[in-house]
PDB file of C-alpha atoms in Angstrom:
ATOM      1  CA  ALA A   1       0.000   0.000   0.000  1.00 58.00           C
ATOM      2  CA  ARG A   2       1.188   3.465  -0.735  1.00 70.00           C
ATOM      3  CA  PHE A   3      -0.884   5.199   1.920  1.00 75.00           C
ATOM      4  CA  MET A   4      -2.161   4.145   5.301  1.00 76.00           C
ATOM      5  CA  SER A   5      -4.340   5.838   7.879  1.00 83.00           C
ATOM      6  CA  THR A   6      -4.403   5.200  11.605  1.00 82.00           C
ATOM      7  CA  GLU A   7      -5.352   6.843  14.864  1.00 87.00           C
ATOM      8  CA  ALA A   8      -2.752   9.282  16.215  1.00 85.00           C
ATOM      9  CA  ASP A   9      -2.550   7.221  19.428  1.00 84.00           C
ATOM     10  CA  ASN A  10      -1.071   4.352  17.385  1.00 76.00           C
ATOM     11  CA  LEU A  11       1.930   6.413  16.318  1.00 78.00           C
ATOM     12  CA  VAL A  12       5.272   6.819  18.037  1.00 77.00           C
ATOM     13  CA  LYS A  13       8.000   9.289  17.242  1.00 80.00           C
ATOM     14  CA  ALA A  14      10.957   7.656  15.525  1.00 77.00           C
ATOM     15  CA  SER A  15      14.416   8.206  16.897  1.00 80.00           C
ATOM     16  CA  PRO A  16      16.317  11.008  15.146  1.00 85.00           C
ATOM     17  CA  ASN A  17      19.035   8.384  14.528  1.00 88.00           C
ATOM     18  CA  ILE A  18      16.744   6.452  12.152  1.00 84.00           C
ATOM     19  CA  LYS A  19      16.502   7.545   8.533  1.00 87.00           C
ATOM     20  CA  ASN A  20      13.015   7.912   7.048  1.00 83.00           C
ATOM     21  CA  SER A  21      13.755   5.057   4.622  1.00 83.00           C
ATOM     22  CA  GLU A  22      14.677   2.777   7.549  1.00 83.00           C
ATOM     23  CA  ALA A  23      11.568   3.742   9.501  1.00 81.00           C
ATOM     24  CA  ALA A  24       9.416   2.948   6.448  1.00 78.00           C
ATOM     25  CA  CYS A  25      10.962  -0.520   6.266  1.00 80.00           C
ATOM     26  CA  LEU A  26      10.115  -1.149   9.911  1.00 82.00           C
ATOM     27  CA  VAL A  27       6.469  -0.393   9.225  1.00 83.00           C
ATOM     28  CA  GLU A  28       6.438  -2.747   6.232  1.00 87.00           C
ATOM     29  CA  ASP A  29       8.050  -5.596   8.204  1.00 90.00           C
ATOM     30  CA  TRP A  30       5.710  -5.246  11.174  1.00 90.00           C
ATOM     31  CA  MET A  31       2.611  -4.910   8.984  1.00 90.00           C
ATOM     32  CA  SER A  32       3.628  -8.059   7.073  1.00 92.00           C
ATOM     33  CA  ALA A  33       4.041  -9.973  10.335  1.00 94.00           C
ATOM     34  CA  TYR A  34       0.756  -8.622  11.669  1.00 91.00           C
ATOM     35  CA  ARG A  35      -1.083  -9.617   8.498  1.00 91.00           C
ATOM     36  CA  ALA A  36       0.375 -13.140   8.564  1.00 91.00           C
ATOM     37  CA  LEU A  37      -0.785 -13.633  12.147  1.00 91.00           C
ATOM     38  CA  ARG A  38      -4.246 -12.250  11.301  1.00 89.00           C
ATOM     39  CA  ILE A  39      -4.531 -14.731   8.417  1.00 88.00           C
ATOM     40  CA  ALA A  40      -3.652 -17.529  10.846  1.00 83.00           C
ATOM     41  CA  LYS A  41      -6.312 -16.289  13.252  1.00 83.00           C
ATOM     42  CA  ASN A  42      -8.921 -16.267  10.466  1.00 83.00           C
ATOM     43  CA  VAL A  43      -8.164 -19.911   9.703  1.00 81.00           C
ATOM     44  CA  PHE A  44      -9.179 -20.649  13.280  1.00 75.00           C
ATOM     45  CA  LYS A  45     -12.315 -18.477  13.101  1.00 77.00           C
ATOM     46  CA  GLY A  46     -10.726 -15.473  14.821  1.00 71.00           C
ATOM     47  CA  ALA A  47      -9.607 -17.388  17.895  1.00 75.00           C
ATOM     48  CA  ALA A  48      -7.016 -15.679  20.050  1.00 80.00           C
ATOM     49  CA  LEU A  49      -3.462 -16.933  19.649  1.00 88.00           C
ATOM     50  CA  PHE A  50      -3.192 -17.445  23.417  1.00 89.00           C
ATOM     51  CA  GLY A  51      -1.949 -20.975  24.019  1.00 90.00           C
ATOM     52  CA  MET A  52      -1.824 -21.789  20.293  1.00 90.00           C
ATOM     53  CA  ASN A  53       1.342 -23.013  18.595  1.00 91.00           C
ATOM     54  CA  VAL A  54       2.810 -20.580  16.065  1.00 92.00           C
ATOM     55  CA  PHE A  55       5.622 -21.649  13.724  1.00 94.00           C
ATOM     56  CA  ILE A  56       7.780 -18.886  12.222  1.00 95.00           C
ATOM     57  CA  THR A  57       9.941 -20.164   9.387  1.00 92.00           C
ATOM     58  CA  ASP A  58      12.678 -17.507   9.501  1.00 92.00           C
ATOM     59  CA  GLY A  59      12.770 -16.207  13.030  1.00 93.00           C
ATOM     60  CA  PHE A  60      15.901 -14.125  12.561  1.00 94.00           C
ATOM     61  CA  SER A  61      14.566 -12.090   9.614  1.00 94.00           C
ATOM     62  CA  PRO A  62      13.068  -8.663  10.358  1.00 93.00           C
ATOM     63  CA  ILE A  63       9.561  -9.981   9.645  1.00 94.00           C
ATOM     64  CA  GLY A  64      10.235 -13.082  11.719  1.00 95.00           C
ATOM     65  CA  GLN A  65      11.372 -11.026  14.697  1.00 95.00           C
ATOM     66  CA  ALA A  66       8.294  -8.820  14.400  1.00 95.00           C
ATOM     67  CA  ALA A  67       6.100 -11.950  14.263  1.00 95.00           C
ATOM     68  CA  ILE A  68       7.814 -13.300  17.386  1.00 95.00           C
ATOM     69  CA  ASN A  69       7.072 -10.073  19.265  1.00 94.00           C
ATOM     70  CA  LEU A  70       3.443  -9.938  18.099  1.00 93.00           C
ATOM     71  CA  ALA A  71       2.790 -13.628  18.817  1.00 94.00           C
ATOM     72  CA  ASP A  72       4.362 -13.186  22.252  1.00 93.00           C
ATOM     73  CA  LEU A  73       2.014 -10.286  22.997  1.00 92.00           C
ATOM     74  CA  GLU A  74      -0.939 -12.587  22.259  1.00 91.00           C
ATOM     75  CA  GLY A  75       0.385 -15.414  24.420  1.00 92.00           C
ATOM     76  CA  ALA A  76       1.171 -17.929  21.681  1.00 93.00           C
ATOM     77  CA  ASN A  77       3.653 -20.793  22.024  1.00 94.00           C
ATOM     78  CA  ILE A  78       6.344 -19.849  19.504  1.00 95.00           C
ATOM     79  CA  TYR A  79       8.442 -22.210  17.412  1.00 95.00           C
ATOM     80  CA  CYS A  80      10.856 -20.875  14.821  1.00 93.00           C
ATOM     81  CA  CYS A  81      13.762 -21.783  12.573  1.00 93.00           C
ATOM     82  CA  ALA A  82      17.115 -20.046  12.814  1.00 93.00           C
ATOM     83  CA  ARG A  83      20.800 -20.862  12.826  1.00 94.00           C
ATOM     84  CA  LYS A  84      22.111 -22.121  16.148  1.00 94.00           C
ATOM     85  CA  SER A  85      24.243 -18.974  16.489  1.00 95.00           C
ATOM     86  CA  GLN A  86      21.006 -16.895  16.390  1.00 94.00           C
ATOM     87  CA  HIS A  87      19.061 -18.862  19.023  1.00 92.00           C
ATOM     88  CA  LYS A  88      20.214 -16.799  22.006  1.00 93.00           C
ATOM     89  CA  HIS A  89      19.064 -13.548  20.387  1.00 92.00           C
ATOM     90  CA  LEU A  90      15.677 -15.006  19.457  1.00 91.00           C
ATOM     91  CA  GLU A  91      15.181 -16.400  22.948  1.00 90.00           C
ATOM     92  CA  SER A  92      15.782 -12.881  24.290  1.00 92.00           C
ATOM     93  CA  LEU A  93      12.746 -11.677  22.305  1.00 90.00           C
ATOM     94  CA  SER A  94      10.284 -13.965  24.063  1.00 88.00           C
ATOM     95  CA  SER A  95      10.139 -16.408  26.955  1.00 82.00           C
ATOM     96  CA  ARG A  96       7.563 -18.346  24.912  1.00 85.00           C
ATOM     97  CA  ILE A  97      10.012 -19.587  22.271  1.00 83.00           C
ATOM     98  CA  GLU A  98      10.288 -23.375  22.385  1.00 75.00           C
TER      99      GLU A  98
END
């Protein structure tokens, strides 16, 4: 999408250290993760993700890390793929990663 509208309460001020192009990428990554989780919820008739198992195929990617954070907020049990050297970082994102 080229344009998006939202309530002002949903916005946060970006750090002055982040370029506009980088901030735009963050929005795209998080929206992609959000949409993927919403699609999963629709498959289960809108059920909450609390207690459900969520598998994230590339947990270390920007979208994967966003999905981990969003799934964690909803109380899902999180499973993901990543290189062994990346496991510690991913485990720091959520206590729900199995």
